[in-house]
Coordinates of C-alpha atoms in Angstrom, one line a residue:
X1 CA 0.1 0.0 0.1
X2 CA 1.5 3.4 -1.2
X3 CA 0.6 6.1 1.4
X4 CA 1.5 9.7 0.9
X5 CA 0.7 13.3 2.0
X6 CA -1.5 15.2 -0.5
X7 CA 0.7 17.9 -1.9
X8 CA -2.4 20.2 -1.9
X9 CA -4.0 19.7 1.5
X10 CA -1.4 17.7 3.3
X11 CA -3.7 15.0 4.4
X12 CA -2.5 11.3 4.2
X13 CA -4.1 9.2 1.6
X14 CA -3.5 5.9 -0.4
X15 CA -1.8 6.9 -3.6
X16 CA -3.3 5.5 -6.6
X17 CA -3.8 7.1 -10.0
X18 CA -4.2 10.6 -8.7
X19 CA -1.3 12.6 -7.3
X20 CA -3.7 14.2 -4.7
X21 CA -6.2 12.9 -2.2
X22 CA -9.8 12.1 -3.2
X23 CA -11.1 15.3 -1.7
X24 CA -8.7 17.5 -3.7
X25 CA -9.4 15.4 -6.8
X26 CA -13.2 16.4 -6.4
X27 CA -12.3 19.9 -5.8
X28 CA -10.2 20.1 -8.8
X29 CA -12.8 18.6 -10.9
X30 CA -15.2 21.3 -9.7
X31 CA -12.8 24.0 -10.5
X32 CA -12.2 22.5 -14.0
X33 CA -16.0 22.4 -14.6
X34 CA -16.4 26.0 -13.4
X35 CA -13.7 27.1 -15.9
X36 CA -15.3 25.1 -18.7
X37 CA -18.7 26.6 -18.2
X38 CA -17.3 30.2 -18.1
X39 CA -15.3 29.6 -21.1
X40 CA -18.4 28.3 -23.0
X41 CA -20.2 31.5 -22.2
X42 CA -17.3 34.0 -22.5
X43 CA -15.2 32.9 -25.5
X44 CA -13.0 36.2 -25.5
X45 CA -12.0 35.9 -21.8
X46 CA -8.4 36.3 -20.6
X47 CA -6.8 34.0 -18.0
X48 CA -7.0 36.7 -15.4
X49 CA -10.7 37.3 -16.1
X50 CA -11.3 33.5 -15.9
X51 CA -9.5 33.3 -12.7
X52 CA -11.4 36.3 -11.2
X53 CA -14.8 35.0 -12.3
X54 CA -14.4 31.4 -11.2
X55 CA -12.2 31.8 -8.2
X56 CA -9.7 29.2 -9.8
X57 CA -6.0 30.3 -9.5
X58 CA -4.1 31.1 -12.7
X59 CA -1.8 28.5 -11.8
X60 CA -4.3 25.8 -11.8
X61 CA -5.9 27.1 -15.0
X62 CA -2.4 26.9 -16.6
X63 CA -2.2 23.4 -15.3
X64 CA -5.4 22.6 -17.0
X65 CA -4.2 24.0 -20.3
X66 CA -0.9 22.3 -20.2
X67 CA -2.6 18.9 -19.4
X68 CA -4.8 19.5 -22.5
X69 CA -8.0 19.6 -20.4
X70 CA -8.7 23.2 -21.5
X71 CA -8.2 24.1 -25.1
X72 CA -7.3 27.7 -25.9
X73 CA -7.4 27.1 -29.8
X74 CA -10.8 28.8 -30.0
X75 CA -10.1 31.3 -27.2
X76 CA -8.2 34.0 -29.0
X77 CA -7.5 36.2 -25.8
X78 CA -6.5 33.1 -23.6
X79 CA -2.9 32.8 -22.9
X80 CA -0.8 31.7 -19.8
X81 CA 2.5 32.8 -18.2
X82 CA 6.0 31.6 -19.3
X83 CA 7.4 29.5 -16.6
X84 CA 10.6 31.6 -16.5
X85 CA 9.7 35.3 -16.9
X86 CA 5.8 35.4 -16.7
X87 CA 5.2 36.7 -20.4
X88 CA 1.9 35.5 -21.6
X89 CA 2.2 32.8 -24.2
X90 CA -0.2 30.3 -26.0
X91 CA 2.0 27.3 -26.5
X92 CA 4.9 25.4 -24.9
X93 CA 6.1 26.1 -21.4
X94 CA 8.5 29.1 -21.9
X95 CA 8.5 32.0 -24.2
X96 CA 10.6 32.4 -27.3
X97 CA 13.0 34.8 -25.6
X98 CA 13.5 32.6 -22.7
X99 CA 14.0 29.6 -24.9
X100 CA 16.5 31.4 -27.0
X101 CA 18.4 32.5 -23.8
X102 CA 18.4 28.8 -22.6
X103 CA 19.8 27.5 -25.9
X104 CA 22.5 30.3 -25.7
X105 CA 23.4 29.4 -22.2
X106 CA 23.6 25.7 -22.9
X107 CA 25.8 26.4 -25.9
X108 CA 28.0 28.7 -23.9
X109 CA 28.3 25.9 -21.1
X110 CA 29.2 23.4 -23.7
X111 CA 31.9 25.6 -25.2
X112 CA 33.3 26.3 -21.7
X113 CA 33.4 22.6 -21.0
X114 CA 35.2 22.0 -24.3
X115 CA 37.7 24.8 -23.6
X116 CA 38.4 23.4 -20.2
X117 CA 39.0 19.8 -21.6
X118 CA 41.4 21.3 -24.1
X119 CA 43.3 23.1 -21.4
X120 CA 43.5 20.1 -19.2
X121 CA 44.7 18.1 -22.2
X122 CA 47.5 20.7 -22.8
X123 CA 48.4 20.7 -19.1
X124 CA 48.6 17.0 -19.1
X125 CA 50.6 16.9 -22.4
X126 CA 53.0 19.5 -21.0
X127 CA 53.4 17.5 -17.7
X128 CA 54.1 14.4 -19.7
X129 CA 56.8 16.2 -21.8
X130 CA 58.5 17.4 -18.6
X131 CA 58.4 13.8 -17.1
X132 CA 60.0 12.4 -20.3
X133 CA 62.8 15.2 -20.2
X134 CA 63.5 14.2 -16.6
X135 CA 63.6 10.5 -17.3
X136 CA 65.8 11.0 -20.4
X137 CA 68.4 12.9 -18.3
X138 CA 68.8 10.2 -15.8

């Protein structure tokens, strides 16, 4: 039996298919239904308007969108925050600017690692040559 604390409310529950306790599953489903109902009636809404009207946190609405439970294809004003900078986006998890910065940072780290390896190889080579010279003298 796999027992865990609910990450939402802290209560102990038997972990099964859901990552939260049964009470929180029910609460999340109610929040989801509220969001769906509001979206059906208000197609031009924004995520902040949806949150205010339903009482569901922007973070939870974003999770519903990312899980594919709420589609924003036919909701032109609906977008959610980039996980890095908070800029509103309509796809993926981070905005293009943050993605480009991440790619650049990864590339720079790879180049730094390569330079460090080359430097270490040069130092090892120089050390080996010094050892050879010392051996040759004796």
